[in-house]
PDB file of C-alpha atoms in Angstrom:
ATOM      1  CA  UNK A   1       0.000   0.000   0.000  1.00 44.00           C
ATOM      2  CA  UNK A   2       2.774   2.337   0.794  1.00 46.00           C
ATOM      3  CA  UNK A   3       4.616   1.546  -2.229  1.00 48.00           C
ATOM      4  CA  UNK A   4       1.346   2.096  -4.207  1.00 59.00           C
ATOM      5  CA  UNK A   5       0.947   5.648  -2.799  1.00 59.00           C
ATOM      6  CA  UNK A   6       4.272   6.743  -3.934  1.00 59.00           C
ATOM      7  CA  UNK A   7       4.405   5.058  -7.592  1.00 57.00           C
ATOM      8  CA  UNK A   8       2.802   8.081  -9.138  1.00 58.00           C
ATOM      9  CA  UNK A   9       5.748  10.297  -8.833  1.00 60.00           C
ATOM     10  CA  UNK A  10       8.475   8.256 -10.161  1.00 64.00           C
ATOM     11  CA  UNK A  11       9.752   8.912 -13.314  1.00 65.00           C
ATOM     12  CA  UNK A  12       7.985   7.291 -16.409  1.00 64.00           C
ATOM     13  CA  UNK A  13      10.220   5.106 -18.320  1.00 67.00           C
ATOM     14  CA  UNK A  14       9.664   2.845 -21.401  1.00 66.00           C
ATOM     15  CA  UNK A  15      12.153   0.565 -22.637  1.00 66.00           C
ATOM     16  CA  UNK A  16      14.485   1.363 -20.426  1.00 68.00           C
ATOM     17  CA  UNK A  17      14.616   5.369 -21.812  1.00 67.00           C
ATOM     18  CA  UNK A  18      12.895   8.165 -19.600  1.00 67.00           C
ATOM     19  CA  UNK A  19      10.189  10.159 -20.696  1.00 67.00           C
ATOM     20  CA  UNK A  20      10.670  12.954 -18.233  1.00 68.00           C
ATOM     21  CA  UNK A  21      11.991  14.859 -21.170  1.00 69.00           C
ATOM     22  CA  UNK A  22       8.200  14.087 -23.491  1.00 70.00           C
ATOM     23  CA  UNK A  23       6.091  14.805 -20.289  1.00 68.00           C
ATOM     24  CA  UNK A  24       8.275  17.955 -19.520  1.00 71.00           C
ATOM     25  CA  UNK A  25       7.679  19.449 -23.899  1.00 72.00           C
ATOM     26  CA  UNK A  26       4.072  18.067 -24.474  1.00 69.00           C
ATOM     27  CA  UNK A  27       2.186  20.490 -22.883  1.00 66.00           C
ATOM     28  CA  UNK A  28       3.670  22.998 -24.178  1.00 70.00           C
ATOM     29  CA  UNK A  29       1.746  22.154 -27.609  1.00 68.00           C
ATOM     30  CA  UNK A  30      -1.873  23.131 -25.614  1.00 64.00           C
ATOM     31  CA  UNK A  31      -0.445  26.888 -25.826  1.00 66.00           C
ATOM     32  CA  UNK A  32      -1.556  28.804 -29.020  1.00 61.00           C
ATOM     33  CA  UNK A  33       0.945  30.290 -30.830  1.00 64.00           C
ATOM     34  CA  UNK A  34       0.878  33.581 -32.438  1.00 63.00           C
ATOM     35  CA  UNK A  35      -0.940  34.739 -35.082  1.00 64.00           C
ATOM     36  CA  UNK A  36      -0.722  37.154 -38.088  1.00 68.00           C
ATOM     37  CA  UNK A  37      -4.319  38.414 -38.259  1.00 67.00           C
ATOM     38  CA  UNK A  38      -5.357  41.569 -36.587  1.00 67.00           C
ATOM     39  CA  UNK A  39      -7.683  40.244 -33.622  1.00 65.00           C
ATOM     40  CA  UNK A  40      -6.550  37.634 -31.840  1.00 67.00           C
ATOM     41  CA  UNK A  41      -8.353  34.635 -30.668  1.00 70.00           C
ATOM     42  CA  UNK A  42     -10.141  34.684 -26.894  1.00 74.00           C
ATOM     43  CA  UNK A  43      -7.398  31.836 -26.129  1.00 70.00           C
ATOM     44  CA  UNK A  44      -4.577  33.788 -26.935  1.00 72.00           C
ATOM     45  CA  UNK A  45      -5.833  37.393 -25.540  1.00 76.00           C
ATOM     46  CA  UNK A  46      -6.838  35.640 -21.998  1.00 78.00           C
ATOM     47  CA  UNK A  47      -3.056  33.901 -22.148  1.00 74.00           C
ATOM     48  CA  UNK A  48      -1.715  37.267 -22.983  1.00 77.00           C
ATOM     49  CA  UNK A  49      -3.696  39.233 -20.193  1.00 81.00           C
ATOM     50  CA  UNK A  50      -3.255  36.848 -17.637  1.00 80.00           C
ATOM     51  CA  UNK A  51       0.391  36.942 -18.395  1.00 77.00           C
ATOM     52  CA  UNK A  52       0.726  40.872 -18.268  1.00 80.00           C
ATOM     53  CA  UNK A  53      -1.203  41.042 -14.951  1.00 82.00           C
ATOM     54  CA  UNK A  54       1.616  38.351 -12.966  1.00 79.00           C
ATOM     55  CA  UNK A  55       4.073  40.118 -15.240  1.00 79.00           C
ATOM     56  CA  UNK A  56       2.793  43.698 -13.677  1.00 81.00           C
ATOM     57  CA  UNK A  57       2.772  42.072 -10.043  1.00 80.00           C
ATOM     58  CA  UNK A  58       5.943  40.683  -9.796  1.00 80.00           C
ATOM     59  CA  UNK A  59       7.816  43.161 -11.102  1.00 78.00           C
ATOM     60  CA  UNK A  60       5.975  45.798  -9.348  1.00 78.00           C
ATOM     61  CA  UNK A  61       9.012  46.325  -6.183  1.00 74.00           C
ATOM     62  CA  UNK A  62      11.830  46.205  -8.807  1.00 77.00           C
ATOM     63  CA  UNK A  63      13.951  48.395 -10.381  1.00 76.00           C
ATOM     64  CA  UNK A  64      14.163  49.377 -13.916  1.00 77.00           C
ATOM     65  CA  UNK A  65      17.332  47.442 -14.432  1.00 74.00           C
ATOM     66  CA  UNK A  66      16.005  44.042 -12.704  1.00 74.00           C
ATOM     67  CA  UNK A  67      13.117  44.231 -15.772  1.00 77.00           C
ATOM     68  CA  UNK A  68      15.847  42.675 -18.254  1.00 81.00           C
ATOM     69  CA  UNK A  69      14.135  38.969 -16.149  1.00 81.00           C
ATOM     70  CA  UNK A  70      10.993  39.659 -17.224  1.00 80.00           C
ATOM     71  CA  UNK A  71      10.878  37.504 -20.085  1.00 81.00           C
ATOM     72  CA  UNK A  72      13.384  34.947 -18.096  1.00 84.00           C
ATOM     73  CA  UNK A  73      10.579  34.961 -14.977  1.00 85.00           C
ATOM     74  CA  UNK A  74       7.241  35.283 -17.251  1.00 83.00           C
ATOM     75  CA  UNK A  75       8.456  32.152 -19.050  1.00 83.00           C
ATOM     76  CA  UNK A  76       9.526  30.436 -15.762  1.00 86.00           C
ATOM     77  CA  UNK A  77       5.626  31.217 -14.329  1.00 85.00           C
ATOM     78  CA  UNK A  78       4.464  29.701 -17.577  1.00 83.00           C
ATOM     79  CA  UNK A  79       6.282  26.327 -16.708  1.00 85.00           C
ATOM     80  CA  UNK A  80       5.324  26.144 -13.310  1.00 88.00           C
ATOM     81  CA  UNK A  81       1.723  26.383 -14.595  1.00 86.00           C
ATOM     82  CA  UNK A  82       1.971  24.468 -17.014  1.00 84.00           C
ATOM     83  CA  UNK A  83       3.808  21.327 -15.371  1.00 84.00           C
ATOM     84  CA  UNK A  84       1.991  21.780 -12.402  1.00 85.00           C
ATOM     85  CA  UNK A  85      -1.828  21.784 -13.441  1.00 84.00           C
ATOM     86  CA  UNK A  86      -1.000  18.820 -16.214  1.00 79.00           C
ATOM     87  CA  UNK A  87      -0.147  16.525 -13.191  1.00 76.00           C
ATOM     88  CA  UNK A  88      -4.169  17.041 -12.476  1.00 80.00           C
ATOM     89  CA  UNK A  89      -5.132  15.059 -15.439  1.00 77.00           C
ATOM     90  CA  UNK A  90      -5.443  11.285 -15.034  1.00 73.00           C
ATOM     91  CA  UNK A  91      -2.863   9.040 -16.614  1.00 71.00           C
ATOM     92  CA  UNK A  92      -0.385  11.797 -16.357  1.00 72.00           C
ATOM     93  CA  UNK A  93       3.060  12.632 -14.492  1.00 74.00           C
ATOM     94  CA  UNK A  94       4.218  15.800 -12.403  1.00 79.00           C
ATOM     95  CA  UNK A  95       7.989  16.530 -13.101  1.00 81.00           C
ATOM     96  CA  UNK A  96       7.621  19.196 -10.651  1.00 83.00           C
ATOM     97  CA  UNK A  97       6.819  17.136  -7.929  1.00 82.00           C
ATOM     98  CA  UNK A  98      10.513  15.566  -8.639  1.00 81.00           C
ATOM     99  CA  UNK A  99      12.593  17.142  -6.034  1.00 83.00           C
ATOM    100  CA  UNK A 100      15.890  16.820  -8.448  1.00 83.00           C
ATOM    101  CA  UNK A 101      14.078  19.090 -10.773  1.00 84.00           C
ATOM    102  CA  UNK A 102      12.887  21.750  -8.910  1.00 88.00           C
ATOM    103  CA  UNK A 103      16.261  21.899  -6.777  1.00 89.00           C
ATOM    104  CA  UNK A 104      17.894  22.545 -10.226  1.00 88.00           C
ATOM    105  CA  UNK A 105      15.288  25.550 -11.366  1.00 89.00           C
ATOM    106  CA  UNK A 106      16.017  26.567  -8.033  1.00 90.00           C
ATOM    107  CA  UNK A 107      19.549  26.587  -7.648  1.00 90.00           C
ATOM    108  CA  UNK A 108      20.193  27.584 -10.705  1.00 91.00           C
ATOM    109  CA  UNK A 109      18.481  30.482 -10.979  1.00 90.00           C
ATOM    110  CA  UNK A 110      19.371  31.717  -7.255  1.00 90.00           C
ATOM    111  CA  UNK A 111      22.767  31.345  -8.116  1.00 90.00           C
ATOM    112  CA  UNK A 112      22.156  33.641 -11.590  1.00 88.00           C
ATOM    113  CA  UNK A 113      20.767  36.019  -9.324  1.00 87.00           C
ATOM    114  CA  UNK A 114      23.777  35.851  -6.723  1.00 87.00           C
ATOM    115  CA  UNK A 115      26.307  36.429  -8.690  1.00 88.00           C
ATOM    116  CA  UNK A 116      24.664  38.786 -10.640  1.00 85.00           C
ATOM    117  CA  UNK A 117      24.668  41.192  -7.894  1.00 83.00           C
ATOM    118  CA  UNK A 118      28.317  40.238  -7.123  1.00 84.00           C
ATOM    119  CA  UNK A 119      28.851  41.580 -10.162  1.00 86.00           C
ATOM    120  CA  UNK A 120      26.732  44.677 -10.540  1.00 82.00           C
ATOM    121  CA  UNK A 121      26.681  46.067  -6.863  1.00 81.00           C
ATOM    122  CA  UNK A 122      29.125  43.818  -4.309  1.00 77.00           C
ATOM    123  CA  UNK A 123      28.866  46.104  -1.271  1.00 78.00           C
ATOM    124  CA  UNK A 124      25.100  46.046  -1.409  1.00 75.00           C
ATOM    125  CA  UNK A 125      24.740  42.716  -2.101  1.00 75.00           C
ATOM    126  CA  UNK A 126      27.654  41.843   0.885  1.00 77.00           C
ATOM    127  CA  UNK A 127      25.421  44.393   3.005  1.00 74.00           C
ATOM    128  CA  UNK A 128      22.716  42.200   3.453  1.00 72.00           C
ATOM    129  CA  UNK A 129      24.957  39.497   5.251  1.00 75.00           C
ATOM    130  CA  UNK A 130      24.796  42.136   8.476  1.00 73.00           C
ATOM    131  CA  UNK A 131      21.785  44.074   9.515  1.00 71.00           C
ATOM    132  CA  UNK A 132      21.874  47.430  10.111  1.00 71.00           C
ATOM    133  CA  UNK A 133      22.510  48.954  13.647  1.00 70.00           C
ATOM    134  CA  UNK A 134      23.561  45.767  14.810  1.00 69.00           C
ATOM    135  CA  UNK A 135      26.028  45.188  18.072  1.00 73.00           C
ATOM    136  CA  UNK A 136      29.162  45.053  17.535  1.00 74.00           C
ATOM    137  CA  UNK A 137      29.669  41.814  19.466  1.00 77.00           C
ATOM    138  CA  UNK A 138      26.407  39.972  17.281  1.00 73.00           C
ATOM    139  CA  UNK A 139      28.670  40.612  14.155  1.00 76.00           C
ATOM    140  CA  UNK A 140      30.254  37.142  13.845  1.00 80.00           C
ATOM    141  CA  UNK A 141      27.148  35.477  14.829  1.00 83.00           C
ATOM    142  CA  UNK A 142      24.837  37.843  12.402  1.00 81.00           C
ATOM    143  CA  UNK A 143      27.016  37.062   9.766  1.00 82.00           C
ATOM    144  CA  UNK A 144      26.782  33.494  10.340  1.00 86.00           C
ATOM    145  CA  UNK A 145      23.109  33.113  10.455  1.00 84.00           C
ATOM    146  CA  UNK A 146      23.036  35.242   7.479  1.00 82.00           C
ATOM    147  CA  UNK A 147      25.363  33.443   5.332  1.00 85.00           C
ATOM    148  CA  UNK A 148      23.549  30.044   6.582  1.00 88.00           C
ATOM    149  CA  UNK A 149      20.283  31.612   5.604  1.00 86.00           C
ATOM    150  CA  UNK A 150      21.399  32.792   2.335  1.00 85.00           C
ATOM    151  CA  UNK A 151      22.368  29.402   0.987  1.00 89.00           C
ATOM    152  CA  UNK A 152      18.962  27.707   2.782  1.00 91.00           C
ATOM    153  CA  UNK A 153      17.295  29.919  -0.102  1.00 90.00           C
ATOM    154  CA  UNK A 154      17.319  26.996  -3.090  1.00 91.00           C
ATOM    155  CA  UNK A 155      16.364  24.419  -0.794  1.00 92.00           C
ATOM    156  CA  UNK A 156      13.680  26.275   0.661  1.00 91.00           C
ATOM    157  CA  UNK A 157      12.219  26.797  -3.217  1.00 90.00           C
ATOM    158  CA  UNK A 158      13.141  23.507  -4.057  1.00 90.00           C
ATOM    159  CA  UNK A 159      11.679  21.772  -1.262  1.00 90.00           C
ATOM    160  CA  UNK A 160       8.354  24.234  -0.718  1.00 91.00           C
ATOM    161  CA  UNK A 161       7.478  23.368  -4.626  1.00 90.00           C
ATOM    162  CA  UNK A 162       7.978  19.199  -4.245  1.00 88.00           C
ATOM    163  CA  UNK A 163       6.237  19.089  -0.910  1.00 88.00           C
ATOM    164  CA  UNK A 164       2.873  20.999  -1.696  1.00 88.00           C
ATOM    165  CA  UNK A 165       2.589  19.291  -4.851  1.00 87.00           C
ATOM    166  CA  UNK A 166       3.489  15.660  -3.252  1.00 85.00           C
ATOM    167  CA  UNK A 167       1.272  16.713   0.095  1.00 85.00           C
ATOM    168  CA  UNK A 168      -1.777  17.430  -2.349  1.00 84.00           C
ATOM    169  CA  UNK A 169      -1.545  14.351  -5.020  1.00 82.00           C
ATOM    170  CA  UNK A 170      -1.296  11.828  -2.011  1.00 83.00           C
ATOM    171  CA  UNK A 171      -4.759  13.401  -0.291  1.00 86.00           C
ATOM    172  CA  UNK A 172      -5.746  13.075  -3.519  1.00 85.00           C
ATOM    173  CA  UNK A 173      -4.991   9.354  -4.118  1.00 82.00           C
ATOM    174  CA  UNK A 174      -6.359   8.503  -0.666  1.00 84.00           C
ATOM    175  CA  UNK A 175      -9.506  10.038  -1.039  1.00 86.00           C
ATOM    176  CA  UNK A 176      -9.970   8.392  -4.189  1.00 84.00           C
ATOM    177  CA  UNK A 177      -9.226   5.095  -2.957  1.00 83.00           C
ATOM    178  CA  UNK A 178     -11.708   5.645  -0.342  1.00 85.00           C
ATOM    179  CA  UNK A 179     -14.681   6.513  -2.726  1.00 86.00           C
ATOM    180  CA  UNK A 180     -13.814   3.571  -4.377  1.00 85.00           C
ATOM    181  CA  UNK A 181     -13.905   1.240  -1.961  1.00 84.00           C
ATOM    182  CA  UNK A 182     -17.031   2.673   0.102  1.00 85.00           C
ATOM    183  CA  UNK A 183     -18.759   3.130  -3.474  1.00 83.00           C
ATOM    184  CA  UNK A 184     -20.123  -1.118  -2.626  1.00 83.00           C
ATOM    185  CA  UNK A 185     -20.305  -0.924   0.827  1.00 85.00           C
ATOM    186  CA  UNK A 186     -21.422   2.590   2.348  1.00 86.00           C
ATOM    187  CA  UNK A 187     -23.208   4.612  -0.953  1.00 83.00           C
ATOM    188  CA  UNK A 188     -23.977   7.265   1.644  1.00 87.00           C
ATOM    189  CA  UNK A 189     -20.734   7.877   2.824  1.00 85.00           C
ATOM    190  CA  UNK A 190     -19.201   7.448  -0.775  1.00 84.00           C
ATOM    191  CA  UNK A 191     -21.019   9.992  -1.472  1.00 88.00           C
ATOM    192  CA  UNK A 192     -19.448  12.386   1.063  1.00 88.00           C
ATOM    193  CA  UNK A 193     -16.092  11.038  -0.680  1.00 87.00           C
ATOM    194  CA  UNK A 194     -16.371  11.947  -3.647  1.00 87.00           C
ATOM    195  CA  UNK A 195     -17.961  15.244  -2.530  1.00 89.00           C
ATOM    196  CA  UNK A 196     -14.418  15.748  -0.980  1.00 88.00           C
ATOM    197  CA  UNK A 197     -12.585  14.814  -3.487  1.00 86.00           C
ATOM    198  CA  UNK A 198     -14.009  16.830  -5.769  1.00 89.00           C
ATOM    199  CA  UNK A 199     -13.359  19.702  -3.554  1.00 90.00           C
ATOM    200  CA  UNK A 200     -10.001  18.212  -3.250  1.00 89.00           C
ATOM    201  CA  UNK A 201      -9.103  18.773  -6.974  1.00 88.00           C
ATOM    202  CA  UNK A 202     -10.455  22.079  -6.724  1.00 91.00           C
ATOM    203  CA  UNK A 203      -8.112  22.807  -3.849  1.00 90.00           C
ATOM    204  CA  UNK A 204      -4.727  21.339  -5.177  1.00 89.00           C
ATOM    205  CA  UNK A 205      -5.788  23.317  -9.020  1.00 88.00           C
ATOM    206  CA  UNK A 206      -5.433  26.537  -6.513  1.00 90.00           C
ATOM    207  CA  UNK A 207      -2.279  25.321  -4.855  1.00 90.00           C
ATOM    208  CA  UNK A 208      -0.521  24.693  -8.575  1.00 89.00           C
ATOM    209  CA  UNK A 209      -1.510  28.245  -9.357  1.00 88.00           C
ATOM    210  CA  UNK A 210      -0.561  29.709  -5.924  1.00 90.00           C
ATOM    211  CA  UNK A 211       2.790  27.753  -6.168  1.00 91.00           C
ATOM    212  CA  UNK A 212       4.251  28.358  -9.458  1.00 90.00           C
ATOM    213  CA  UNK A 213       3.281  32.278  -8.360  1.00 88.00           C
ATOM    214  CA  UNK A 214       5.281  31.723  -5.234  1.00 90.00           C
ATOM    215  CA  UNK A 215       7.941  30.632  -6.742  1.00 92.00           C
ATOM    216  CA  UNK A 216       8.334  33.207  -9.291  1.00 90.00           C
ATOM    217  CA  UNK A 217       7.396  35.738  -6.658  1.00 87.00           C
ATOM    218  CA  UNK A 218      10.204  34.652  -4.391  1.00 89.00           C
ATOM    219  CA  UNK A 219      12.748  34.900  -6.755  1.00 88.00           C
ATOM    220  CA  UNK A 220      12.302  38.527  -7.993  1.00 86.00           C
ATOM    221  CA  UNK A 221      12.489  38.990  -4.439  1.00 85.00           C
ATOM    222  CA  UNK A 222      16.128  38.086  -4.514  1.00 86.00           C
ATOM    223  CA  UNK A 223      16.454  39.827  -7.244  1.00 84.00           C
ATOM    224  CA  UNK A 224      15.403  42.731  -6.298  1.00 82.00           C
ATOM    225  CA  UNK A 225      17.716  42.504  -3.530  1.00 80.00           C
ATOM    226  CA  UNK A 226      20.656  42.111  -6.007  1.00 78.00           C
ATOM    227  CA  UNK A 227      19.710  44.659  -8.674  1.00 74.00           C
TER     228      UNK A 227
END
């Protein structure tokens, strides 16, 4: 049974290859692509406003300079959407409930962001290491904590990502398994089940949203704190 639980998120293979890499492009071919007449479709022109609005939102706190990750961020949001709502559909596999993957969006990224601020502003960036109007005698220890928390950063992305996706397809599953087996024996309470677990899937569409939001929110934090 445990074993059972846990088989949805490992990687789909077939013959021996991975498919990580198919279930990672496909639904990228649900997006429309651009057109050449003069009104666009409602698709596209929902896509596009929705996409402006987060756009707008994120970058709200930033700096005119930091806007250069706007297309770098809009496209990351539109991944995190994307992978994380196709996991929803039967039959189908989450890559971003893979910790491995979301540790290297993560890590990657914060790292970009790191050194880009080495680069562009050192002392400002080395500034947040030690708070202002701190003791003299907390410096070591400030500086420590800071440091410690600075690197926690990825894994904190990394991990928040995997474990509210994981958290939510496991209730899922349960609740599922439950309907089906009181379906025979208790109608009634089947019933109430399903009634669950359709307010369930309601729930975790919401926290694939709210996540792939957080995410992106998070990091033009950081880099707003580098730029």
């Amino acid at each position: 049974m445990t074993l059972s639980l846990f088989d949805q998120f490992l990687s789909p293979v077939m013959f021996w290859i991975p498919l990580v890499a198919i279930a990672i492009t496909l639904p990228w071919i649900l997006f429309p692509g651009p057109t050449t007449r003069w009104v666009n479709n409602r698709s596209l022109t929902s896509q596009n406003w929705l996409l402006s609005q987060a756009t707008s939102q994120i970058f709200l706190p930033i700096n005119i300079p930091g806007h250069k990750w706007a297309l770098l961020l809009s496209s990351l949001l539109i991944f995190l959407i994307t992978m994380n709502t196709a996991g929803l559909l039967p039959y189908t596999f989450t890559p971003t409930s893979q910790l491995s993957i979301n540790m290297g969006l993560a890590g990657a990224l914060w790292m970009g962001v790191v050194i880009l601020g080495m680069r562009t502003q050192p002392t400002h960036s080395l500034g947040h290491l030690l708070p202002e109007g701190a003791p003299a005698l907390l410096t070591p220890i400030l500086v420590i904590i800071e440091t410690i928390s600075l690197f926690i950063r990825p894994i904190a992305l990394g991990v928040r990502l995997t474990a509210n996706l994981t958290a939510g397809h496991l209730l899922i599953q349960l609740t599922s398994t439950a309907t089906l087996v009181l379906l025979t024996i208790m109608p009634l309470t089947a019933i109430a089940t399903g009634t669950l677990l359709f307010l369930l899937a309601l729930l975790e569409a919401a926290v694939a949203l709210i996540q792939a939001y957080v995410f992106v929110l998070l990091l033009s934090l950081y880099l707003q704190e580098n730029v």
